[in-house]
Amino acid sequence: NPVGVCFPDLGGVTLFRLQGSTAEEPDILLECDSSVLESIQKHLKLYKIRRKVSITPCPDLSLWAVIPGEQPGDASSLPKSADQALLLTPDPRAEVMGWRLIAKKGANLSEIIPGSQVGDVQDYHRHRYKQGIPEGVKDLPPGAALPLESNLAFMNGISFTKGCYIGQELTARTHHMGVIRKRLLPVTFPEPLPSSGIPEGTEILTEAGKRAGKFRAGQGELGIALLRLAHAKEPLCMRLAGDTVRLRASTPQWWPKAAAK
């Protein structure tokens, strides 16, 4: 079962507890951005202290995202168990992201999920950008991404009952005060983009020239940006080499209703 999303300073991490493991000796798989694999190992070993914990990469495993059709599916529509799947579970972040599948490299996916088709990884990224789901160091840059601004509270990524973790006091206080001025939002570009694309970190402005936020990353006409909520519903633009690039922000439908106001 997925047990959470954490470590925004490492590009976002998802933890999965394997079936059959015990509370005394849990077997946990950690999904991360491959570019920070070494950093995460060092981070975990730093806090291991003297506990008997083994931290080992799993190059023999492959990770798959199982994306539902246009309408969000239900976990019951997938096989409850599959011999070739080490783990097949709903994505813990949002129902619209479907399921996470971890299997041995070379496994026959059509046997694990009958009727499925292997898509392109870029289609996966387009799907999550459309839904406003951050993932990896581009969307959650180390040292800059804050958990609440990154919407991790909406994605089972923050505990407000567990204490004594780094940043806990600031995160809890901001949450309970209810004052979050910036959030990651999905954005779309209605007009063709420059051939060079949009540089990460490009400043986003309102039509009046006020600073509204910064572009994080994207795929084609879809992307994700950290925006001030006060300007999120206004017409927005970016200045690139003398040209004006227009964009629109939207509120994901999967967000809690109170947060969409």
Short mmCIF file of C-alpha atoms in Angstrom, two decimals:
data_model
loop_
_atom_site.label_atom_id
_atom_site.label_comp_id
_atom_site.label_asym_id
_atom_site.label_seq_id
_atom_site.Cartn_x
_atom_site.Cartn_y
_atom_site.Cartn_z
CA ASN A 1 0.00 0.00 0.00
CA PRO A 2 1.23 3.54 -0.71
CA VAL A 3 2.17 5.28 2.51
CA GLY A 4 2.74 8.82 1.34
CA VAL A 5 4.53 11.42 -0.75
CA CYS A 6 7.32 13.33 0.94
CA PHE A 7 10.74 14.99 0.59
CA PRO A 8 9.84 17.88 -1.76
CA ASP A 9 13.49 18.98 -1.55
CA LEU A 10 14.38 15.76 -3.37
CA GLY A 11 11.84 16.15 -6.16
CA GLY A 12 9.02 14.26 -4.48
CA VAL A 13 9.15 10.68 -3.23
CA THR A 14 6.45 8.02 -2.97
CA LEU A 15 6.74 5.18 -0.48
CA PHE A 16 5.10 1.77 -0.93
CA ARG A 17 4.88 -0.87 1.78
CA LEU A 18 5.13 -4.32 0.23
CA GLN A 19 2.53 -6.92 1.06
CA GLY A 20 3.63 -9.45 3.62
CA SER A 21 6.02 -7.13 5.43
CA THR A 22 5.56 -6.60 9.16
CA ALA A 23 5.59 -3.49 11.32
CA GLU A 24 8.77 -4.79 12.99
CA GLU A 25 10.51 -5.54 9.68
CA PRO A 26 8.78 -3.53 6.95
CA ASP A 27 9.83 -3.87 3.32
CA ILE A 28 9.36 -0.51 1.63
CA LEU A 29 9.90 0.52 -1.97
CA LEU A 30 10.75 4.16 -2.56
CA GLU A 31 9.93 5.75 -5.92
CA CYS A 32 12.03 8.78 -6.80
CA ASP A 33 13.40 10.91 -9.62
CA SER A 34 16.33 8.91 -11.01
CA SER A 35 18.49 12.04 -11.11
CA VAL A 36 18.50 12.26 -7.29
CA LEU A 37 18.98 8.57 -6.55
CA GLU A 38 22.38 9.11 -4.99
CA SER A 39 21.20 12.15 -3.01
CA ILE A 40 18.26 10.23 -1.57
CA GLN A 41 20.48 7.35 -0.48
CA LYS A 42 22.79 9.78 1.32
CA HIS A 43 19.77 11.52 2.88
CA LEU A 44 18.31 8.27 4.21
CA LYS A 45 21.65 7.00 5.50
CA LEU A 46 22.15 10.29 7.35
CA TYR A 47 19.06 9.55 9.47
CA LYS A 48 19.56 5.80 9.77
CA ILE A 49 21.70 6.36 12.88
CA ARG A 50 22.39 2.88 14.34
CA ARG A 51 19.24 1.14 13.22
CA LYS A 52 19.53 -2.06 11.20
CA VAL A 53 18.19 -0.63 7.96
CA SER A 54 19.30 -1.76 4.52
CA ILE A 55 19.08 0.84 1.73
CA THR A 56 19.59 -0.67 -1.72
CA PRO A 57 18.72 0.46 -5.29
CA CYS A 58 16.56 -1.94 -7.32
CA PRO A 59 17.80 -1.81 -10.94
CA ASP A 60 15.96 -5.06 -11.74
CA LEU A 61 12.56 -3.41 -11.23
CA SER A 62 10.60 -1.18 -13.59
CA LEU A 63 7.96 1.40 -12.70
CA TRP A 64 4.81 1.96 -14.76
CA ALA A 65 1.98 4.45 -14.53
CA VAL A 66 -1.38 2.94 -15.43
CA ILE A 67 -3.48 5.87 -16.60
CA PRO A 68 -7.28 5.52 -16.80
CA GLY A 69 -9.35 6.70 -19.74
CA GLU A 70 -11.08 10.06 -19.93
CA GLN A 71 -13.23 9.20 -16.93
CA PRO A 72 -11.43 8.40 -13.63
CA GLY A 73 -11.54 4.67 -13.01
CA ASP A 74 -12.00 2.62 -9.89
CA ALA A 75 -9.33 0.45 -8.31
CA SER A 76 -11.72 -2.52 -8.43
CA SER A 77 -11.48 -2.51 -12.24
CA LEU A 78 -7.85 -3.67 -12.04
CA PRO A 79 -6.75 -7.19 -11.11
CA LYS A 80 -6.50 -7.66 -7.37
CA SER A 81 -3.30 -9.63 -7.82
CA ALA A 82 -0.98 -10.54 -10.65
CA ASP A 83 1.89 -12.99 -10.48
CA GLN A 84 4.24 -10.78 -12.47
CA ALA A 85 3.43 -7.59 -10.53
CA LEU A 86 5.43 -6.90 -7.42
CA LEU A 87 3.04 -4.05 -6.64
CA LEU A 88 -0.14 -2.76 -8.30
CA THR A 89 -1.91 -0.07 -6.30
CA PRO A 90 -3.86 3.18 -6.77
CA ASP A 91 -1.60 6.21 -7.18
CA PRO A 92 -1.64 7.83 -3.71
CA ARG A 93 -1.58 11.38 -5.09
CA ALA A 94 -4.95 11.61 -6.85
CA GLU A 95 -7.55 9.30 -8.38
CA VAL A 96 -7.06 10.93 -11.79
CA MET A 97 -3.50 9.55 -11.85
CA GLY A 98 -4.70 5.95 -12.00
CA TRP A 99 -2.40 3.28 -10.57
CA ARG A 100 1.26 2.58 -9.93
CA LEU A 101 2.68 -0.71 -11.18
CA ILE A 102 6.07 -2.09 -10.17
CA ALA A 103 7.25 -5.27 -11.88
CA LYS A 104 10.39 -7.13 -12.81
CA LYS A 105 12.06 -5.75 -15.92
CA GLY A 106 10.84 -7.64 -18.98
CA ALA A 107 7.49 -8.58 -17.43
CA ASN A 108 4.58 -9.01 -19.85
CA LEU A 109 2.34 -6.02 -19.13
CA SER A 110 -0.57 -7.33 -21.20
CA GLU A 111 -0.74 -10.33 -18.88
CA ILE A 112 -0.64 -8.16 -15.77
CA ILE A 113 -3.31 -5.76 -17.07
CA PRO A 114 -5.30 -7.36 -19.90
CA GLY A 115 -6.35 -4.91 -22.62
CA SER A 116 -3.73 -2.32 -21.69
CA GLN A 117 -1.56 -0.51 -24.23
CA VAL A 118 1.98 0.72 -23.73
CA GLY A 119 2.04 4.48 -24.21
CA ASP A 120 4.76 7.09 -24.53
CA VAL A 121 6.30 8.58 -21.37
CA GLN A 122 5.62 12.04 -22.79
CA ASP A 123 1.89 11.23 -22.82
CA TYR A 124 2.17 10.46 -19.12
CA HIS A 125 3.82 13.80 -18.42
CA ARG A 126 1.19 15.62 -20.48
CA HIS A 127 -1.54 13.89 -18.45
CA ARG A 128 -0.08 14.90 -15.09
CA TYR A 129 0.61 18.48 -16.23
CA LYS A 130 -3.01 18.71 -17.34
CA GLN A 131 -4.02 17.61 -13.84
CA GLY A 132 -1.48 19.87 -12.10
CA ILE A 133 0.47 16.99 -10.53
CA PRO A 134 4.12 17.89 -9.77
CA GLU A 135 6.78 15.22 -10.01
CA GLY A 136 10.56 15.26 -10.07
CA VAL A 137 13.18 17.93 -9.56
CA LYS A 138 11.97 20.16 -12.42
CA ASP A 139 8.52 20.58 -10.88
CA LEU A 140 9.80 20.49 -7.29
CA PRO A 141 13.24 22.12 -7.47
CA PRO A 142 15.43 21.31 -4.44
CA GLY A 143 15.67 24.17 -1.97
CA ALA A 144 12.76 26.06 -3.55
CA ALA A 145 9.67 23.84 -3.33
CA LEU A 146 7.54 24.23 -0.19
CA PRO A 147 5.14 21.37 0.68
CA LEU A 148 1.95 23.45 1.00
CA GLU A 149 2.64 25.58 -2.07
CA SER A 150 3.29 22.33 -3.96
CA ASN A 151 -0.17 21.02 -2.94
CA LEU A 152 1.25 17.98 -1.12
CA ALA A 153 -1.50 18.35 1.49
CA PHE A 154 -3.97 17.43 -1.29
CA MET A 155 -1.90 14.39 -2.30
CA ASN A 156 -1.46 12.45 0.97
CA GLY A 157 1.98 14.00 1.30
CA ILE A 158 1.82 15.85 4.63
CA SER A 159 0.89 14.64 8.10
CA PHE A 160 -0.58 17.23 10.46
CA THR A 161 -0.66 14.78 13.38
CA LYS A 162 2.93 13.54 13.28
CA GLY A 163 5.44 15.89 14.86
CA CYS A 164 9.21 16.26 14.88
CA TYR A 165 10.09 16.30 11.21
CA ILE A 166 12.13 18.99 9.48
CA GLY A 167 9.90 21.97 8.67
CA GLN A 168 6.99 20.58 10.70
CA GLU A 169 6.35 23.72 12.78
CA LEU A 170 6.29 26.10 9.81
CA THR A 171 4.20 23.72 7.71
CA ALA A 172 1.65 23.07 10.48
CA ARG A 173 1.37 26.75 11.42
CA THR A 174 0.83 27.84 7.81
CA HIS A 175 -1.78 25.11 7.30
CA HIS A 176 -3.79 25.95 10.42
CA MET A 177 -3.65 29.69 9.73
CA GLY A 178 -4.98 28.96 6.26
CA VAL A 179 -2.81 31.60 4.56
CA ILE A 180 -1.23 30.13 1.43
CA ARG A 181 -0.62 32.86 -1.12
CA LYS A 182 1.04 30.79 -3.86
CA ARG A 183 0.31 27.35 -5.30
CA LEU A 184 1.40 25.15 -8.16
CA LEU A 185 -1.28 25.34 -10.86
CA PRO A 186 -1.66 23.76 -14.29
CA VAL A 187 -1.25 26.24 -17.13
CA THR A 188 -2.04 26.11 -20.85
CA PHE A 189 -0.65 28.09 -23.75
CA PRO A 190 -3.38 28.96 -26.29
CA GLU A 191 -0.89 30.06 -28.95
CA PRO A 192 2.11 28.27 -30.53
CA LEU A 193 5.22 28.40 -28.34
CA PRO A 194 8.64 29.66 -29.41
CA SER A 195 10.76 26.95 -31.03
CA SER A 196 13.22 27.21 -28.13
CA GLY A 197 10.47 26.42 -25.61
CA ILE A 198 9.89 28.09 -22.24
CA PRO A 199 12.93 28.21 -19.92
CA GLU A 200 12.31 26.85 -16.43
CA GLY A 201 11.91 29.66 -13.92
CA THR A 202 10.66 32.21 -16.45
CA GLU A 203 8.78 35.00 -14.68
CA ILE A 204 5.02 35.21 -15.23
CA LEU A 205 3.32 38.60 -15.29
CA THR A 206 -0.21 39.97 -15.32
CA GLU A 207 -1.32 42.15 -18.23
CA ALA A 208 -0.62 45.15 -15.98
CA GLY A 209 2.97 43.99 -15.52
CA LYS A 210 2.66 42.73 -11.93
CA ARG A 211 4.68 39.69 -10.93
CA ALA A 212 2.34 36.70 -10.76
CA GLY A 213 4.72 33.77 -10.40
CA LYS A 214 7.22 31.55 -12.18
CA PHE A 215 6.99 28.81 -14.78
CA ARG A 216 8.28 25.46 -13.53
CA ALA A 217 8.11 22.95 -16.41
CA GLY A 218 5.85 21.63 -19.13
CA GLN A 219 5.19 19.48 -22.17
CA GLY A 220 3.95 21.13 -25.34
CA GLU A 221 1.09 23.52 -24.64
CA LEU A 222 0.69 22.19 -21.08
CA GLY A 223 2.72 23.03 -18.02
CA ILE A 224 2.82 23.80 -14.33
CA ALA A 225 3.65 27.10 -12.63
CA LEU A 226 3.93 28.51 -9.12
CA LEU A 227 1.43 31.38 -9.12
CA ARG A 228 0.11 33.92 -6.66
CA LEU A 229 -3.51 32.97 -6.11
CA ALA A 230 -4.53 36.64 -6.18
CA HIS A 231 -3.56 36.76 -9.88
CA ALA A 232 -4.24 33.16 -10.93
CA LYS A 233 -7.57 33.95 -12.62
CA GLU A 234 -6.24 36.96 -14.52
CA PRO A 235 -4.85 36.92 -18.08
CA LEU A 236 -1.16 36.08 -17.73
CA CYS A 237 1.89 36.38 -19.95
CA MET A 238 5.65 35.97 -20.18
CA ARG A 239 8.21 38.11 -21.98
CA LEU A 240 10.67 36.09 -24.05
CA ALA A 241 13.24 37.77 -26.32
CA GLY A 242 10.90 40.68 -26.92
CA ASP A 243 7.88 38.45 -27.62
CA THR A 244 4.81 38.06 -25.42
CA VAL A 245 3.71 34.50 -24.62
CA ARG A 246 0.22 34.26 -23.15
CA LEU A 247 -0.99 31.55 -20.81
CA ARG A 248 -3.97 30.61 -18.68
CA ALA A 249 -4.05 28.97 -15.26
CA SER A 250 -6.80 26.67 -14.00
CA THR A 251 -7.83 24.94 -10.78
CA PRO A 252 -7.74 21.11 -10.95
CA GLN A 253 -11.11 19.44 -10.47
CA TRP A 254 -9.63 16.84 -8.14
CA TRP A 255 -8.70 19.50 -5.56
CA PRO A 256 -10.84 19.77 -2.39
CA LYS A 257 -13.73 22.15 -3.10
CA ALA A 258 -12.67 24.57 -0.36
CA ALA A 259 -9.23 24.95 -1.92
CA ALA A 260 -10.63 25.78 -5.36
CA LYS A 261 -12.25 29.03 -4.18
#
